[in-house]
Amino acid sequence: MQSAEALAAFEAAATAEAAVQQCYRVASGPDFILIVFVPDMPAYHAFVHRALTAEANVRNVRSFFAVKRSKFAPVLPV
């Protein structure tokens, strides 16, 4: 279990990263989901090392990559 201070510190560091476009704190699973944009895999590996694995409080990193966008409609009904 992470302390509130450790979670807040990670959140502040993650949201300060230029590559992080979205940051969600979630329950029942990982503590955070980050949506990142980088130009290529070397940049992704550099981001992971700098922002995630070099951080002492990060114990596990799971990465998922979209290979096809089937739908993108970020419109909220009013």
One Martini backbone bead per residue (centre of mass of N, CA, C, O) as a GRO file, in nm:
protein
   78
    1MET     BB    1   0.096   0.037   0.023
    2GLN     BB    2   0.047   0.364  -0.039
    3SER     BB    3   0.105   0.668   0.031
    4ALA     BB    4  -0.022   0.976  -0.006
    5GLU     BB    5   0.252   1.112  -0.060
    6ALA     BB    6   0.353   0.922  -0.286
    7LEU     BB    7   0.117   0.968  -0.480
    8ALA     BB    8   0.147   1.277  -0.503
    9ALA     BB    9   0.439   1.275  -0.609
   10PHE     BB   10   0.389   1.114  -0.864
   11GLU     BB   11   0.172   1.295  -0.988
   12ALA     BB   12   0.350   1.547  -1.012
   13ALA     BB   13   0.571   1.420  -1.189
   14ALA     BB   14   0.394   1.317  -1.423
   15THR     BB   15   0.252   1.598  -1.497
   16ALA     BB   16   0.540   1.735  -1.569
   17GLU     BB   17   0.549   1.567  -1.812
   18ALA     BB   18   0.536   1.616  -2.151
   19ALA     BB   19   0.438   1.320  -2.244
   20VAL     BB   20   0.200   1.365  -2.059
   21GLN     BB   21  -0.150   1.388  -2.136
   22GLN     BB   22  -0.254   1.171  -1.919
   23CYS     BB   23  -0.392   1.137  -1.573
   24TYR     BB   24  -0.484   0.853  -1.368
   25ARG     BB   25  -0.649   0.771  -1.079
   26VAL     BB   26  -0.690   0.439  -0.954
   27ALA     BB   27  -0.879   0.150  -0.889
   28SER     BB   28  -0.833  -0.172  -0.883
   29GLY     BB   29  -0.501  -0.172  -0.929
   30PRO     BB   30  -0.352   0.053  -1.041
   31ASP     BB   31  -0.274   0.378  -0.951
   32PHE     BB   32  -0.199   0.446  -1.260
   33ILE     BB   33  -0.279   0.620  -1.569
   34LEU     BB   34  -0.092   0.674  -1.868
   35ILE     BB   35  -0.087   0.910  -2.133
   36VAL     BB   36   0.142   0.892  -2.401
   37PHE     BB   37   0.372   1.097  -2.608
   38VAL     BB   38   0.592   0.967  -2.854
   39PRO     BB   39   0.789   0.929  -3.142
   40ASP     BB   40   0.935   0.664  -3.013
   41MET     BB   41   1.085   0.399  -2.859
   42PRO     BB   42   1.334   0.540  -2.743
   43ALA     BB   43   1.161   0.760  -2.602
   44TYR     BB   44   1.002   0.565  -2.428
   45HIS     BB   45   1.238   0.439  -2.273
   46ALA     BB   46   1.335   0.706  -2.154
   47PHE     BB   47   1.078   0.773  -2.002
   48VAL     BB   48   1.061   0.523  -1.823
   49HIS     BB   49   1.330   0.562  -1.684
   50ARG     BB   50   1.297   0.855  -1.582
   51ALA     BB   51   0.979   0.843  -1.466
   52LEU     BB   52   0.974   0.536  -1.339
   53THR     BB   53   1.228   0.339  -1.271
   54ALA     BB   54   1.390   0.569  -1.107
   55GLU     BB   55   1.161   0.546  -0.915
   56ALA     BB   56   1.133   0.417  -0.599
   57ASN     BB   57   0.795   0.382  -0.589
   58VAL     BB   58   0.823   0.198  -0.841
   59ARG     BB   59   0.735  -0.150  -0.905
   60ASN     BB   60   0.535  -0.129  -1.167
   61VAL     BB   61   0.526  -0.179  -1.530
   62ARG     BB   62   0.266  -0.129  -1.773
   63SER     BB   63   0.231  -0.179  -2.127
   64PHE     BB   64   0.028  -0.022  -2.385
   65PHE     BB   65  -0.056  -0.058  -2.740
   66ALA     BB   66  -0.184   0.093  -3.003
   67VAL     BB   67  -0.280  -0.043  -3.339
   68LYS     BB   68  -0.591   0.059  -3.339
   69ARG     BB   69  -0.851   0.279  -3.437
   70SER     BB   70  -1.203   0.240  -3.421
   71LYS     BB   71  -1.268   0.485  -3.214
   72PHE     BB   72  -1.328   0.859  -3.200
   73ALA     BB   73  -1.562   1.020  -2.953
   74PRO     BB   74  -1.521   1.305  -2.749
   75VAL     BB   75  -1.846   1.327  -2.678
   76LEU     BB   76  -2.084   1.494  -2.490
   77PRO     BB   77  -2.387   1.480  -2.385
   78VAL     BB   78  -2.655   1.754  -2.347
   0.00000   0.00000   0.00000
